[in-house]
PDB file of C-alpha atoms in Angstrom:
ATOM      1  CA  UNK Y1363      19.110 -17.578 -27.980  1.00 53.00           C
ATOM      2  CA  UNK Y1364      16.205 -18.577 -25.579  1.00 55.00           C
ATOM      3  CA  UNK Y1365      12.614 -18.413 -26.847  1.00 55.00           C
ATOM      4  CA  UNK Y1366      11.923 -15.601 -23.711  1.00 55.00           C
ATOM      5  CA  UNK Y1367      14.843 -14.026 -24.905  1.00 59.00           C
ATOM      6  CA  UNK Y1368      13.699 -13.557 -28.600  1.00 61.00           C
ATOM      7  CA  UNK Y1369      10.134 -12.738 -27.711  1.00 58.00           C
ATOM      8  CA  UNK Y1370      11.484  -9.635 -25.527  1.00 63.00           C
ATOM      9  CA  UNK Y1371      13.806  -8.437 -28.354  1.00 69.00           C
ATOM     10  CA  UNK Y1372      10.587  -8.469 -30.509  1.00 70.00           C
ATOM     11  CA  UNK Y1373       8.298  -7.079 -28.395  1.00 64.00           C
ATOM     12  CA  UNK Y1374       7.336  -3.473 -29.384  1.00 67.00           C
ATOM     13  CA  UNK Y1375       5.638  -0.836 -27.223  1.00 61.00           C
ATOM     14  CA  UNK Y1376       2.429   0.244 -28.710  1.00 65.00           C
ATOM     15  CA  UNK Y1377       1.356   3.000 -26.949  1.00 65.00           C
ATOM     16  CA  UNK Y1378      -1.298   4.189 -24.228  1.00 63.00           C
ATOM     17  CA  UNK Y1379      -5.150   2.917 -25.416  1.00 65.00           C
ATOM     18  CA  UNK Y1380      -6.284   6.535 -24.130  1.00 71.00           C
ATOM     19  CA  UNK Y1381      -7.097   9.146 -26.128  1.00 80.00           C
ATOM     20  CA  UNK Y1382      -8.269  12.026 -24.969  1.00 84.00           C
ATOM     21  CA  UNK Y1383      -8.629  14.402 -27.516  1.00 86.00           C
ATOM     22  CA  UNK Y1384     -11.354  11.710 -28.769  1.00 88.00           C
ATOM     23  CA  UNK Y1385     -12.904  12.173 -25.241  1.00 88.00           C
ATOM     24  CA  UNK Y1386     -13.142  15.902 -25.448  1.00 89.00           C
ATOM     25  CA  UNK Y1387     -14.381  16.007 -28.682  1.00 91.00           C
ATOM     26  CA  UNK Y1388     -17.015  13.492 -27.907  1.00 91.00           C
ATOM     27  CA  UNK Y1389     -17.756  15.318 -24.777  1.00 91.00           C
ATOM     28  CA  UNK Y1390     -18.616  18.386 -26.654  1.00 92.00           C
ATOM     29  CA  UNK Y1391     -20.428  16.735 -29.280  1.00 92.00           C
ATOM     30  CA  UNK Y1392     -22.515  14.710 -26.179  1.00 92.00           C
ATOM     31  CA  UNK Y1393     -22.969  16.862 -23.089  1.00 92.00           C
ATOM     32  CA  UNK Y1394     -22.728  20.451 -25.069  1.00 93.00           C
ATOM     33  CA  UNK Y1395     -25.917  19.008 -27.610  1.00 90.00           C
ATOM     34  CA  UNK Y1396     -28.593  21.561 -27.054  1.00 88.00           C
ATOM     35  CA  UNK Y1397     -26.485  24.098 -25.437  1.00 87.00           C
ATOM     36  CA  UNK Y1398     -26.192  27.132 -27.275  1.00 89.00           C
ATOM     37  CA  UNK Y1399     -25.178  29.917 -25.574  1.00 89.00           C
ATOM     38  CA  UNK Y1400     -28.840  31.576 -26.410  1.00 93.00           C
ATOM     39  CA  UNK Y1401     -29.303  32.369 -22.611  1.00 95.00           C
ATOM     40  CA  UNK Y1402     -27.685  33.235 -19.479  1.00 96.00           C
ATOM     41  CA  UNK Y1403     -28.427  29.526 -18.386  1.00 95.00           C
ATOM     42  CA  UNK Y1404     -26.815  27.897 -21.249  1.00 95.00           C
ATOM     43  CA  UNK Y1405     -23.539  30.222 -21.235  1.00 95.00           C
ATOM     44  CA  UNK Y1406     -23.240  29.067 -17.625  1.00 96.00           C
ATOM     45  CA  UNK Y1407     -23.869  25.329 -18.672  1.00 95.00           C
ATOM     46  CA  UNK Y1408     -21.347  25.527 -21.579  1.00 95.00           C
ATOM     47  CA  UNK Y1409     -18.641  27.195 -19.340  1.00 97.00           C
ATOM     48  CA  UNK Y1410     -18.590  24.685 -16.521  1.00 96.00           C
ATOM     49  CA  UNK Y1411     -18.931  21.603 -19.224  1.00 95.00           C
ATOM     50  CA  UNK Y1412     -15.573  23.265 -20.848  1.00 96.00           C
ATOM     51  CA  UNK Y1413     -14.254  24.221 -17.341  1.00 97.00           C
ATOM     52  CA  UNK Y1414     -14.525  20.484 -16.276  1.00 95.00           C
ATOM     53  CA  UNK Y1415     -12.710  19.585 -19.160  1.00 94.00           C
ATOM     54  CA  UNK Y1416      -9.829  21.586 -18.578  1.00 94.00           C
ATOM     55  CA  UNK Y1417      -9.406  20.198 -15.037  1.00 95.00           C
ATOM     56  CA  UNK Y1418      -9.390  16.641 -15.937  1.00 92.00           C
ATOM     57  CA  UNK Y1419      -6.892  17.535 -18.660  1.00 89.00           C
ATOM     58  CA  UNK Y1420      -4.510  19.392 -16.132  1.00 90.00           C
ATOM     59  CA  UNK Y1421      -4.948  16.260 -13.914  1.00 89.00           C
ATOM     60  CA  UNK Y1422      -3.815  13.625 -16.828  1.00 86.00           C
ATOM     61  CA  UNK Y1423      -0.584  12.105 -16.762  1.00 81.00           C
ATOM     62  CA  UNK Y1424       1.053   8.983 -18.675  1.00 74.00           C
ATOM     63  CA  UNK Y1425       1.438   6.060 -16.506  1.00 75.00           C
ATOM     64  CA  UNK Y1426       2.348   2.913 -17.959  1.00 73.00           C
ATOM     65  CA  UNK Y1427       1.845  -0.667 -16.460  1.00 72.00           C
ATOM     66  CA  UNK Y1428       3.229  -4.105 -17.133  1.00 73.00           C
ATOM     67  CA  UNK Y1429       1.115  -6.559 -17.464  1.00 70.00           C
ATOM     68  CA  UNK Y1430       3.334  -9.180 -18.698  1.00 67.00           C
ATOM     69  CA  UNK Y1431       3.516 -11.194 -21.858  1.00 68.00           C
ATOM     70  CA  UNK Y1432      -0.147 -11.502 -22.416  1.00 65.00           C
ATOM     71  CA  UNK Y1433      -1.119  -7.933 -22.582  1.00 58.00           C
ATOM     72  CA  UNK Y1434      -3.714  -8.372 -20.114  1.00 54.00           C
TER      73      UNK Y1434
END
């Protein structure tokens, strides 16, 4: 067995580096600070912050490269 061969076999997918449950929650713990809901102003500030977050979530999709052997 070739030394190519064997590293292939061996080789295991490890998944996408995003995560964005971790970016939402962040998000909300970032951009929502201060933002209560107390006024008209800040109901308005909290809905588009969450409203931006559902569009980039309906726009995310899993798209996987190869970047060879190296990983890089």
């Amino acid at each position: 067995q070739s030394r190519t061969s064997s590293a292939v076999q061996d080789w295991e997918w490890g998944g996408c580096s995003d995560n964005i449950g971790y970016g939402f929650k962040f998000s909300r713990e970032f951009v929502d600070t201060g933002e209560r809901g107390r006024n008209l102003r800040e109901k308005m500030n909290l809905h588009n912050n969450e409203a931006g977050r559902t569009h980039v979530s309906s726009e995310m999709r899993q798209e996987c490269k190869c970047h060879g052997m190296s990983g890089s």
